[in-house]
Amino acid sequence: SAVISQKPSRDICQRGTSLTIQCQVDSQVTMMFWYRQQPGQSLTLIATANQGSEATYESGFVIDKFPISRPNLTFSTLTVSNMSPEDSSIYLCSVAVQETQYFGPGTRLLVL
Amino acid sequence: QKEVEQDPGPLSVPEGAIVSLNCTYSNSAFQYFMWYRQYSRKGPELLMYTYSSGNKEDGRFTAQVDKSSKYISLFIRDSQPSDSATYLCAMSVANSGGSNYKLTFGKGTLLTVNP
């Protein structure tokens, strides 16, 4: 398994601003993922972040809106740019261990 | 048709009941099946993981996979109030190049176990 922490745990932001979410893992992992979980919805994968390469984005998500950094094997950041109220959601990072994934506690974002 | 269907509930049972949670899927390429438990205001916690048809037991929890029917279940025996949470099924395909880690989730079933 893996122990994952995220910062901040929650935030309230004004529209048009940007927020960077940090994800820290207690061990080195190759693959990290960023998800969004909107109220009443299932988890939706935003992008896959591998160390040393560009993140791979899922359909409907673009790098300009959700830039991702992966500077080493234990850390990643997701930035939510130019936020609107529709970006209010829980953002989760996860890491791949064998054929499954372990999740962080999530960042609850409210955009006013 | 969505790739993974899960009844969102809510499901309310008395303490000690046997709980059955289910998901159906349409993609026959799914090979790995997981159940996550998510408490309110927490991240999903991996509960069970299996990749073959049949049953896998872990304490009070049993995961069942029927690939021929594209149907998976999670059974909770002797349910406790501490089991009250949202249960998410998730699955992934077996693929090379690292893409086998992409998980497709159900919407989750909200379970309440009443003392």
PDB file of C-alpha atoms in Angstrom:
ATOM      1  CA  SER A   1       0.000   0.000   0.000  1.00  0.00           C
ATOM      2  CA  ALA A   2       0.970   3.686   0.085  1.00  0.00           C
ATOM      3  CA  VAL A   3       0.315   6.610   2.390  1.00  0.00           C
ATOM      4  CA  ILE A   4      -0.709   9.727   0.524  1.00  0.00           C
ATOM      5  CA  SER A   5      -1.200  13.257   1.777  1.00  0.00           C
ATOM      6  CA  GLN A   6      -2.703  16.248   0.013  1.00  0.00           C
ATOM      7  CA  LYS A   7      -2.519  19.964   0.631  1.00  0.00           C
ATOM      8  CA  PRO A   8      -4.674  21.932   1.097  1.00  0.00           C
ATOM      9  CA  SER A   9      -7.425  19.750   2.494  1.00  0.00           C
ATOM     10  CA  ARG A  10      -9.961  22.376   1.504  1.00  0.00           C
ATOM     11  CA  ASP A  11     -10.128  25.887   0.104  1.00  0.00           C
ATOM     12  CA  ILE A  12     -12.578  28.550  -0.915  1.00  0.00           C
ATOM     13  CA  CYS A  13     -11.475  30.551  -3.928  1.00  0.00           C
ATOM     14  CA  GLN A  14     -12.732  33.425  -6.040  1.00  0.00           C
ATOM     15  CA  ARG A  15     -13.560  32.890  -9.680  1.00  0.00           C
ATOM     16  CA  GLY A  16     -10.740  33.715 -12.070  1.00  0.00           C
ATOM     17  CA  THR A  17      -8.005  32.703  -9.639  1.00  0.00           C
ATOM     18  CA  SER A  18      -5.868  29.556  -9.631  1.00  0.00           C
ATOM     19  CA  LEU A  19      -5.177  26.964  -6.949  1.00  0.00           C
ATOM     20  CA  THR A  20      -2.315  24.471  -6.800  1.00  0.00           C
ATOM     21  CA  ILE A  21      -2.925  21.192  -5.012  1.00  0.00           C
ATOM     22  CA  GLN A  22       0.010  19.168  -3.728  1.00  0.00           C
ATOM     23  CA  CYS A  23       0.198  15.382  -3.446  1.00  0.00           C
ATOM     24  CA  GLN A  24       2.936  13.652  -1.448  1.00  0.00           C
ATOM     25  CA  VAL A  25       3.512   9.876  -1.276  1.00  0.00           C
ATOM     26  CA  ASP A  26       5.536   8.014   1.340  1.00  0.00           C
ATOM     27  CA  SER A  27       7.290   5.837  -1.233  1.00  0.00           C
ATOM     28  CA  GLN A  28       8.534   6.128  -4.789  1.00  0.00           C
ATOM     29  CA  VAL A  29       5.873   5.365  -7.369  1.00  0.00           C
ATOM     30  CA  THR A  30       5.943   5.480 -11.135  1.00  0.00           C
ATOM     31  CA  MET A  31       2.365   6.404 -11.900  1.00  0.00           C
ATOM     32  CA  MET A  32       0.265   9.045 -10.177  1.00  0.00           C
ATOM     33  CA  PHE A  33      -3.225  10.096 -11.111  1.00  0.00           C
ATOM     34  CA  TRP A  34      -5.477  13.070 -10.568  1.00  0.00           C
ATOM     35  CA  TYR A  35      -9.242  12.644 -10.262  1.00  0.00           C
ATOM     36  CA  ARG A  36     -12.230  14.883  -9.800  1.00  0.00           C
ATOM     37  CA  GLN A  37     -15.249  13.825  -7.776  1.00  0.00           C
ATOM     38  CA  GLN A  38     -18.282  16.036  -8.181  1.00  0.00           C
ATOM     39  CA  PRO A  39     -21.289  15.715  -5.866  1.00  0.00           C
ATOM     40  CA  GLY A  40     -23.317  12.618  -6.661  1.00  0.00           C
ATOM     41  CA  GLN A  41     -20.905  11.588  -9.400  1.00  0.00           C
ATOM     42  CA  SER A  42     -18.314   8.895  -9.761  1.00  0.00           C
ATOM     43  CA  LEU A  43     -14.609   9.641  -9.808  1.00  0.00           C
ATOM     44  CA  THR A  44     -13.479  11.039 -13.132  1.00  0.00           C
ATOM     45  CA  LEU A  45      -9.854  10.730 -14.184  1.00  0.00           C
ATOM     46  CA  ILE A  46      -8.315  14.068 -15.151  1.00  0.00           C
ATOM     47  CA  ALA A  47      -4.820  12.956 -16.079  1.00  0.00           C
ATOM     48  CA  THR A  48      -2.019  10.478 -15.514  1.00  0.00           C
ATOM     49  CA  ALA A  49       1.307  11.907 -14.326  1.00  0.00           C
ATOM     50  CA  ASN A  50       4.509   9.966 -14.847  1.00  0.00           C
ATOM     51  CA  GLN A  51       7.800  11.294 -13.590  1.00  0.00           C
ATOM     52  CA  GLY A  52       9.959  12.692 -16.351  1.00  0.00           C
ATOM     53  CA  SER A  53       7.265  12.970 -18.993  1.00  0.00           C
ATOM     54  CA  GLU A  54       4.305  15.138 -19.861  1.00  0.00           C
ATOM     55  CA  ALA A  55       1.042  14.296 -18.186  1.00  0.00           C
ATOM     56  CA  THR A  56      -1.552  12.447 -20.242  1.00  0.00           C
ATOM     57  CA  TYR A  57      -4.976  14.098 -20.134  1.00  0.00           C
ATOM     58  CA  GLU A  58      -8.345  12.422 -20.511  1.00  0.00           C
ATOM     59  CA  SER A  59     -10.980  13.603 -22.921  1.00  0.00           C
ATOM     60  CA  GLY A  60     -12.521  16.839 -21.701  1.00  0.00           C
ATOM     61  CA  PHE A  61      -9.487  17.966 -19.707  1.00  0.00           C
ATOM     62  CA  VAL A  62      -6.723  20.186 -21.075  1.00  0.00           C
ATOM     63  CA  ILE A  63      -3.297  21.180 -19.878  1.00  0.00           C
ATOM     64  CA  ASP A  64      -4.046  24.910 -19.922  1.00  0.00           C
ATOM     65  CA  LYS A  65      -6.843  24.413 -17.414  1.00  0.00           C
ATOM     66  CA  PHE A  66      -5.223  21.681 -15.305  1.00  0.00           C
ATOM     67  CA  PRO A  67      -1.427  21.939 -15.541  1.00  0.00           C
ATOM     68  CA  ILE A  68       0.353  19.134 -13.708  1.00  0.00           C
ATOM     69  CA  SER A  69       3.900  18.820 -12.458  1.00  0.00           C
ATOM     70  CA  ARG A  70       5.689  15.619 -11.473  1.00  0.00           C
ATOM     71  CA  PRO A  71       9.196  16.626 -10.410  1.00  0.00           C
ATOM     72  CA  ASN A  72      10.081  13.335  -8.688  1.00  0.00           C
ATOM     73  CA  LEU A  73       8.747   9.900  -7.791  1.00  0.00           C
ATOM     74  CA  THR A  74       7.039  10.987  -4.555  1.00  0.00           C
ATOM     75  CA  PHE A  75       5.390  14.292  -5.442  1.00  0.00           C
ATOM     76  CA  SER A  76       2.982  15.877  -7.886  1.00  0.00           C
ATOM     77  CA  THR A  77       0.926  19.051  -8.172  1.00  0.00           C
ATOM     78  CA  LEU A  78      -2.307  19.842  -9.958  1.00  0.00           C
ATOM     79  CA  THR A  79      -3.251  23.444 -10.668  1.00  0.00           C
ATOM     80  CA  VAL A  80      -6.844  24.415 -11.319  1.00  0.00           C
ATOM     81  CA  SER A  81      -6.536  27.566 -13.430  1.00  0.00           C
ATOM     82  CA  ASN A  82      -8.896  30.446 -14.047  1.00  0.00           C
ATOM     83  CA  MET A  83     -11.466  28.866 -11.795  1.00  0.00           C
ATOM     84  CA  SER A  84     -15.233  29.085 -12.200  1.00  0.00           C
ATOM     85  CA  PRO A  85     -17.979  27.811  -9.884  1.00  0.00           C
ATOM     86  CA  GLU A  86     -18.207  24.693 -12.084  1.00  0.00           C
ATOM     87  CA  ASP A  87     -14.743  23.712 -10.813  1.00  0.00           C
ATOM     88  CA  SER A  88     -16.117  23.272  -7.298  1.00  0.00           C
ATOM     89  CA  SER A  89     -15.381  19.653  -6.554  1.00  0.00           C
ATOM     90  CA  ILE A  90     -13.184  17.242  -4.646  1.00  0.00           C
ATOM     91  CA  TYR A  91      -9.810  16.679  -6.263  1.00  0.00           C
ATOM     92  CA  LEU A  92      -8.043  13.435  -5.471  1.00  0.00           C
ATOM     93  CA  CYS A  93      -4.607  12.119  -6.266  1.00  0.00           C
ATOM     94  CA  SER A  94      -3.838   8.431  -6.388  1.00  0.00           C
ATOM     95  CA  VAL A  95      -0.864   6.172  -6.999  1.00  0.00           C
ATOM     96  CA  ALA A  96      -0.644   2.883  -8.826  1.00  0.00           C
ATOM     97  CA  VAL A  97       0.518  -0.119  -6.806  1.00  0.00           C
ATOM     98  CA  GLN A  98       0.532  -3.350  -8.790  1.00  0.00           C
ATOM     99  CA  GLU A  99      -2.820  -3.444 -10.613  1.00  0.00           C
ATOM    100  CA  THR A 100      -4.729  -1.137  -8.336  1.00  0.00           C
ATOM    101  CA  GLN A 101      -4.633   2.377  -6.899  1.00  0.00           C
ATOM    102  CA  TYR A 102      -4.468   4.028  -3.504  1.00  0.00           C
ATOM    103  CA  PHE A 103      -5.996   7.434  -2.931  1.00  0.00           C
ATOM    104  CA  GLY A 104      -5.185  10.523  -0.961  1.00  0.00           C
ATOM    105  CA  PRO A 105      -7.722  12.202   1.341  1.00  0.00           C
ATOM    106  CA  GLY A 106      -8.779  14.712  -1.296  1.00  0.00           C
ATOM    107  CA  THR A 107      -8.938  18.500  -1.582  1.00  0.00           C
ATOM    108  CA  ARG A 108     -12.371  20.066  -1.300  1.00  0.00           C
ATOM    109  CA  LEU A 109     -12.578  23.138  -3.493  1.00  0.00           C
ATOM    110  CA  LEU A 110     -15.365  25.685  -3.495  1.00  0.00           C
ATOM    111  CA  VAL A 111     -15.268  28.437  -6.097  1.00  0.00           C
ATOM    112  CA  LEU A 112     -17.403  31.487  -5.494  1.00  0.00           C
TER     113      LEU A 112
ATOM    114  CA  GLN B   1     -24.980   2.644 -21.853  1.00  0.00           C
ATOM    115  CA  LYS B   2     -22.412   3.562 -19.218  1.00  0.00           C
ATOM    116  CA  GLU B   3     -19.425   1.278 -18.857  1.00  0.00           C
ATOM    117  CA  VAL B   4     -20.113   0.675 -15.164  1.00  0.00           C
ATOM    118  CA  GLU B   5     -23.536   0.825 -13.548  1.00  0.00           C
ATOM    119  CA  GLN B   6     -24.033   0.943  -9.799  1.00  0.00           C
ATOM    120  CA  ASP B   7     -27.234   1.575  -7.899  1.00  0.00           C
ATOM    121  CA  PRO B   8     -26.591   4.739  -5.857  1.00  0.00           C
ATOM    122  CA  GLY B   9     -29.056   3.744  -3.145  1.00  0.00           C
ATOM    123  CA  PRO B  10     -29.264   4.946  -0.458  1.00  0.00           C
ATOM    124  CA  LEU B  11     -29.325   1.598   1.290  1.00  0.00           C
ATOM    125  CA  SER B  12     -30.284   1.432   4.957  1.00  0.00           C
ATOM    126  CA  VAL B  13     -29.986  -1.783   6.982  1.00  0.00           C
ATOM    127  CA  PRO B  14     -30.107  -2.770  10.648  1.00  0.00           C
ATOM    128  CA  GLU B  15     -26.930  -3.717  12.456  1.00  0.00           C
ATOM    129  CA  GLY B  16     -26.040  -7.369  11.908  1.00  0.00           C
ATOM    130  CA  ALA B  17     -27.682  -7.595   8.484  1.00  0.00           C
ATOM    131  CA  ILE B  18     -26.015  -9.034   5.412  1.00  0.00           C
ATOM    132  CA  VAL B  19     -25.445  -6.331   2.842  1.00  0.00           C
ATOM    133  CA  SER B  20     -25.197  -6.951  -0.887  1.00  0.00           C
ATOM    134  CA  LEU B  21     -23.748  -4.267  -3.142  1.00  0.00           C
ATOM    135  CA  ASN B  22     -23.623  -4.749  -6.898  1.00  0.00           C
ATOM    136  CA  CYS B  23     -22.208  -3.388 -10.124  1.00  0.00           C
ATOM    137  CA  THR B  24     -22.710  -4.358 -13.726  1.00  0.00           C
ATOM    138  CA  TYR B  25     -20.394  -3.509 -16.570  1.00  0.00           C
ATOM    139  CA  SER B  26     -20.458  -3.586 -20.343  1.00  0.00           C
ATOM    140  CA  ASN B  27     -16.764  -3.714 -21.278  1.00  0.00           C
ATOM    141  CA  SER B  28     -15.690  -7.350 -21.510  1.00  0.00           C
ATOM    142  CA  ALA B  29     -12.049  -6.206 -21.482  1.00  0.00           C
ATOM    143  CA  PHE B  30     -12.251  -5.378 -17.771  1.00  0.00           C
ATOM    144  CA  GLN B  31     -10.057  -7.865 -15.936  1.00  0.00           C
ATOM    145  CA  TYR B  32      -9.346  -6.261 -12.542  1.00  0.00           C
ATOM    146  CA  PHE B  33     -12.106  -5.491 -10.085  1.00  0.00           C
ATOM    147  CA  MET B  34     -11.971  -3.438  -6.924  1.00  0.00           C
ATOM    148  CA  TRP B  35     -14.211  -2.209  -4.183  1.00  0.00           C
ATOM    149  CA  TYR B  36     -13.455   1.022  -2.386  1.00  0.00           C
ATOM    150  CA  ARG B  37     -15.021   2.369   0.779  1.00  0.00           C
ATOM    151  CA  GLN B  38     -15.313   6.118   1.158  1.00  0.00           C
ATOM    152  CA  TYR B  39     -16.287   7.703   4.426  1.00  0.00           C
ATOM    153  CA  SER B  40     -17.755  11.176   4.387  1.00  0.00           C
ATOM    154  CA  ARG B  41     -15.086  13.808   3.690  1.00  0.00           C
ATOM    155  CA  LYS B  42     -12.379  11.188   3.172  1.00  0.00           C
ATOM    156  CA  GLY B  43     -10.617   9.692   0.170  1.00  0.00           C
ATOM    157  CA  PRO B  44     -11.561   6.243  -1.174  1.00  0.00           C
ATOM    158  CA  GLU B  45      -9.985   3.338   0.730  1.00  0.00           C
ATOM    159  CA  LEU B  46      -9.222   0.106  -1.104  1.00  0.00           C
ATOM    160  CA  LEU B  47     -11.307  -2.658   0.423  1.00  0.00           C
ATOM    161  CA  MET B  48     -11.113  -5.619  -1.920  1.00  0.00           C
ATOM    162  CA  TYR B  49      -9.275  -6.423  -5.128  1.00  0.00           C
ATOM    163  CA  THR B  50      -9.674  -9.421  -7.402  1.00  0.00           C
ATOM    164  CA  TYR B  51      -8.964 -10.366 -10.988  1.00  0.00           C
ATOM    165  CA  SER B  52     -10.661 -13.719 -11.411  1.00  0.00           C
ATOM    166  CA  SER B  53     -14.202 -14.968 -11.475  1.00  0.00           C
ATOM    167  CA  GLY B  54     -15.411 -16.447  -8.230  1.00  0.00           C
ATOM    168  CA  ASN B  55     -15.336 -15.366  -4.612  1.00  0.00           C
ATOM    169  CA  LYS B  56     -12.649 -13.707  -2.512  1.00  0.00           C
ATOM    170  CA  GLU B  57     -13.142 -13.420   1.212  1.00  0.00           C
ATOM    171  CA  ASP B  58     -11.517 -11.069   3.714  1.00  0.00           C
ATOM    172  CA  GLY B  59     -13.017 -11.098   7.169  1.00  0.00           C
ATOM    173  CA  ARG B  60     -16.626  -9.956   6.964  1.00  0.00           C
ATOM    174  CA  PHE B  61     -16.252  -8.959   3.320  1.00  0.00           C
ATOM    175  CA  THR B  62     -16.671 -11.173   0.255  1.00  0.00           C
ATOM    176  CA  ALA B  63     -16.096  -9.958  -3.279  1.00  0.00           C
ATOM    177  CA  GLN B  64     -17.753 -11.926  -6.046  1.00  0.00           C
ATOM    178  CA  VAL B  65     -17.044 -11.654  -9.750  1.00  0.00           C
ATOM    179  CA  ASP B  66     -19.069 -13.223 -12.552  1.00  0.00           C
ATOM    180  CA  LYS B  67     -17.352 -12.328 -15.810  1.00  0.00           C
ATOM    181  CA  SER B  68     -19.842 -14.262 -17.933  1.00  0.00           C
ATOM    182  CA  SER B  69     -22.652 -12.044 -16.639  1.00  0.00           C
ATOM    183  CA  LYS B  70     -20.457  -8.934 -16.301  1.00  0.00           C
ATOM    184  CA  TYR B  71     -21.553  -8.597 -12.703  1.00  0.00           C
ATOM    185  CA  ILE B  72     -19.654  -8.019  -9.479  1.00  0.00           C
ATOM    186  CA  SER B  73     -20.850  -7.974  -5.898  1.00  0.00           C
ATOM    187  CA  LEU B  74     -19.597  -7.092  -2.455  1.00  0.00           C
ATOM    188  CA  PHE B  75     -21.169  -8.845   0.517  1.00  0.00           C
ATOM    189  CA  ILE B  76     -20.805  -7.547   4.051  1.00  0.00           C
ATOM    190  CA  ARG B  77     -21.684  -9.989   6.832  1.00  0.00           C
ATOM    191  CA  ASP B  78     -22.680  -8.928  10.336  1.00  0.00           C
ATOM    192  CA  SER B  79     -22.788  -5.305   9.238  1.00  0.00           C
ATOM    193  CA  GLN B  80     -21.747  -2.677  11.782  1.00  0.00           C
ATOM    194  CA  PRO B  81     -22.555   1.026  12.104  1.00  0.00           C
ATOM    195  CA  SER B  82     -18.882   1.663  11.287  1.00  0.00           C
ATOM    196  CA  ASP B  83     -19.564   0.179   7.833  1.00  0.00           C
ATOM    197  CA  SER B  84     -21.735   3.195   7.031  1.00  0.00           C
ATOM    198  CA  ALA B  85     -20.051   4.773   4.024  1.00  0.00           C
ATOM    199  CA  THR B  86     -20.220   5.035   0.251  1.00  0.00           C
ATOM    200  CA  TYR B  87     -19.005   1.923  -1.550  1.00  0.00           C
ATOM    201  CA  LEU B  88     -17.519   2.358  -4.994  1.00  0.00           C
ATOM    202  CA  CYS B  89     -16.833  -0.393  -7.468  1.00  0.00           C
ATOM    203  CA  ALA B  90     -13.958   0.114  -9.884  1.00  0.00           C
ATOM    204  CA  MET B  91     -12.462  -1.902 -12.687  1.00  0.00           C
ATOM    205  CA  SER B  92      -9.681  -1.774 -15.228  1.00  0.00           C
ATOM    206  CA  VAL B  93      -8.590  -3.529 -18.365  1.00  0.00           C
ATOM    207  CA  ALA B  94      -5.510  -5.704 -18.676  1.00  0.00           C
ATOM    208  CA  ASN B  95      -3.256  -3.836 -21.047  1.00  0.00           C
ATOM    209  CA  SER B  96       0.408  -3.217 -21.664  1.00  0.00           C
ATOM    210  CA  GLY B  97       2.146   0.115 -21.570  1.00  0.00           C
ATOM    211  CA  GLY B  98       0.836   1.124 -18.199  1.00  0.00           C
ATOM    212  CA  SER B  99      -2.706   1.911 -19.302  1.00  0.00           C
ATOM    213  CA  ASN B 100      -4.001  -1.082 -17.370  1.00  0.00           C
ATOM    214  CA  TYR B 101      -4.018   1.191 -14.332  1.00  0.00           C
ATOM    215  CA  LYS B 102      -6.834   3.356 -15.642  1.00  0.00           C
ATOM    216  CA  LEU B 103      -9.809   2.738 -13.379  1.00  0.00           C
ATOM    217  CA  THR B 104     -13.454   3.147 -14.320  1.00  0.00           C
ATOM    218  CA  PHE B 105     -15.670   3.763 -11.311  1.00  0.00           C
ATOM    219  CA  GLY B 106     -19.309   3.242 -10.532  1.00  0.00           C
ATOM    220  CA  LYS B 107     -21.181   6.146  -8.964  1.00  0.00           C
ATOM    221  CA  GLY B 108     -21.091   4.569  -5.528  1.00  0.00           C
ATOM    222  CA  THR B 109     -23.757   3.209  -3.175  1.00  0.00           C
ATOM    223  CA  LEU B 110     -24.431   5.060   0.072  1.00  0.00           C
ATOM    224  CA  LEU B 111     -24.865   2.530   2.885  1.00  0.00           C
ATOM    225  CA  THR B 112     -26.177   3.287   6.363  1.00  0.00           C
ATOM    226  CA  VAL B 113     -26.088   0.615   9.059  1.00  0.00           C
ATOM    227  CA  ASN B 114     -28.429   1.503  11.891  1.00  0.00           C
ATOM    228  CA  PRO B 115     -27.591   0.426  15.457  1.00  0.00           C
TER     229      PRO B 115
END
